[in-house]
PDB file of C-alpha atoms in Angstrom:
ATOM      1  CA  MET J   1       6.856 -11.873  11.762  1.00  0.00           C
ATOM      2  CA  ASN J   2       9.120 -10.585   9.030  1.00  0.00           C
ATOM      3  CA  TRP J   3       8.883  -7.164   7.368  1.00  0.00           C
ATOM      4  CA  ASP J   4       7.022  -8.515   4.333  1.00  0.00           C
ATOM      5  CA  GLN J   5       4.310  -9.733   6.716  1.00  0.00           C
ATOM      6  CA  ILE J   6       4.323  -6.446   8.624  1.00  0.00           C
ATOM      7  CA  GLU J   7       3.943  -4.546   5.352  1.00  0.00           C
ATOM      8  CA  GLY J   8       1.057  -6.799   4.331  1.00  0.00           C
ATOM      9  CA  LYS J   9      -0.695  -6.316   7.685  1.00  0.00           C
ATOM     10  CA  TRP J  10       0.191  -2.640   8.051  1.00  0.00           C
ATOM     11  CA  LYS J  11      -3.371  -1.456   8.659  1.00  0.00           C
ATOM     12  CA  GLN J  12      -3.665  -3.830  11.614  1.00  0.00           C
ATOM     13  CA  MET J  13      -0.189  -2.901  12.876  1.00  0.00           C
ATOM     14  CA  LYS J  14      -0.815   0.853  13.043  1.00  0.00           C
ATOM     15  CA  GLY J  15      -2.365   0.661  16.529  1.00  0.00           C
ATOM     16  CA  SER J  16       0.709  -1.006  17.959  1.00  0.00           C
ATOM     17  CA  VAL J  17       2.931   1.544  16.222  1.00  0.00           C
ATOM     18  CA  ARG J  18       0.856   4.430  17.580  1.00  0.00           C
ATOM     19  CA  GLN J  19       1.129   3.095  21.152  1.00  0.00           C
ATOM     20  CA  LYS J  20       4.911   2.921  20.980  1.00  0.00           C
ATOM     21  CA  TRP J  21       5.633   6.039  18.890  1.00  0.00           C
ATOM     22  CA  ALA J  22       2.926   8.614  19.612  1.00  0.00           C
ATOM     23  CA  LYS J  23       4.777  11.389  17.765  1.00  0.00           C
ATOM     24  CA  LEU J  24       4.132   9.705  14.426  1.00  0.00           C
ATOM     25  CA  THR J  25       1.252  11.339  12.584  1.00  0.00           C
ATOM     26  CA  ASP J  26      -1.377   9.733  10.362  1.00  0.00           C
ATOM     27  CA  ASP J  27       0.559  11.096   7.383  1.00  0.00           C
ATOM     28  CA  ASP J  28       3.728   9.454   8.724  1.00  0.00           C
ATOM     29  CA  LEU J  29       1.933   6.121   9.050  1.00  0.00           C
ATOM     30  CA  GLU J  30       0.618   6.399   5.500  1.00  0.00           C
ATOM     31  CA  TYR J  31       4.109   7.249   4.220  1.00  0.00           C
ATOM     32  CA  ILE J  32       5.709   4.368   6.135  1.00  0.00           C
ATOM     33  CA  ALA J  33       3.147   1.840   4.822  1.00  0.00           C
ATOM     34  CA  GLY J  34       5.000  -0.962   6.586  1.00  0.00           C
ATOM     35  CA  ARG J  35       8.314  -0.347   4.825  1.00  0.00           C
ATOM     36  CA  ARG J  36      11.192  -0.614   7.273  1.00  0.00           C
ATOM     37  CA  GLU J  37      13.427   1.905   5.485  1.00  0.00           C
ATOM     38  CA  ASN J  38      10.686   4.563   5.568  1.00  0.00           C
ATOM     39  CA  PHE J  39       9.850   3.668   9.172  1.00  0.00           C
ATOM     40  CA  ALA J  40      13.443   4.121  10.364  1.00  0.00           C
ATOM     41  CA  GLY J  41      13.696   7.447   8.547  1.00  0.00           C
ATOM     42  CA  ARG J  42      10.540   8.827  10.146  1.00  0.00           C
ATOM     43  CA  LEU J  43      11.644   7.682  13.603  1.00  0.00           C
ATOM     44  CA  GLN J  44      14.899   9.565  13.088  1.00  0.00           C
ATOM     45  CA  GLU J  45      13.063  12.720  12.053  1.00  0.00           C
ATOM     46  CA  ARG J  46      10.337  12.735  14.711  1.00  0.00           C
ATOM     47  CA  TYR J  47      12.461  11.596  17.654  1.00  0.00           C
ATOM     48  CA  GLY J  48      15.832  13.097  16.714  1.00  0.00           C
ATOM     49  CA  ILE J  49      17.641   9.775  17.015  1.00  0.00           C
ATOM     50  CA  ALA J  50      20.472   8.200  15.051  1.00  0.00           C
ATOM     51  CA  ARG J  51      19.846   5.585  12.376  1.00  0.00           C
ATOM     52  CA  ASP J  52      21.279   2.763  14.500  1.00  0.00           C
ATOM     53  CA  GLU J  53      18.963   3.686  17.393  1.00  0.00           C
ATOM     54  CA  ALA J  54      15.942   3.751  15.065  1.00  0.00           C
ATOM     55  CA  GLU J  55      16.928   0.310  13.754  1.00  0.00           C
ATOM     56  CA  ARG J  56      17.349  -0.993  17.300  1.00  0.00           C
ATOM     57  CA  GLN J  57      13.898   0.247  18.279  1.00  0.00           C
ATOM     58  CA  LEU J  58      12.382  -1.352  15.182  1.00  0.00           C
ATOM     59  CA  ASP J  59      14.073  -4.669  15.982  1.00  0.00           C
ATOM     60  CA  GLU J  60      12.709  -4.524  19.527  1.00  0.00           C
ATOM     61  CA  TRP J  61       9.199  -3.676  18.322  1.00  0.00           C
ATOM     62  CA  GLN J  62       9.318  -6.449  15.730  1.00  0.00           C
ATOM     63  CA  ARG J  63      10.131  -8.964  18.489  1.00  0.00           C
ATOM     64  CA  THR J  64       7.143  -7.788  20.569  1.00  0.00           C
ATOM     65  CA  VAL J  65       4.882  -8.090  17.528  1.00  0.00           C
ATOM     66  CA  ASN J  66       6.048 -11.704  17.179  1.00  0.00           C
ATOM     67  CA  GLU J  67       5.245 -12.618  20.796  1.00  0.00           C
ATOM     68  CA  PRO J  68       1.442 -12.841  20.473  1.00  0.00           C
ATOM     69  CA  GLU J  69       1.876 -14.909  17.315  1.00  0.00           C
ATOM     70  CA  LYS J  70       4.105 -17.390  19.148  1.00  0.00           C
ATOM     71  CA  ALA J  71       1.650 -17.618  22.042  1.00  0.00           C
ATOM     72  CA  ARG J  72      -1.193 -18.521  19.684  1.00  0.00           C
ATOM     73  CA  SER J  73       0.844 -21.169  17.880  1.00  0.00           C
ATOM     74  CA  GLY J  74       2.238 -22.701  21.083  1.00  0.00           C
ATOM     75  CA  LYS J  75       5.804 -22.339  19.789  1.00  0.00           C
ATOM     76  CA  PRO J  76       8.547 -21.271  22.224  1.00  0.00           C
TER      77      PRO J  76
END
């Protein structure tokens, strides 16, 4: 799933985001609205991490979001 898809499905994605990053508030999730740049910035603020670490965590999360999709489609 690419970031355009994540942005389009943001309401459905919020639960997954909440499970991984519990420090993000409802206001944070509304501000992020599926936009990667906003997401990375809020992760930096709430967790006190560097930009490259926020980007790494987002990459990792994006891969886990893709896994269920691959399982449904039967693709490796």
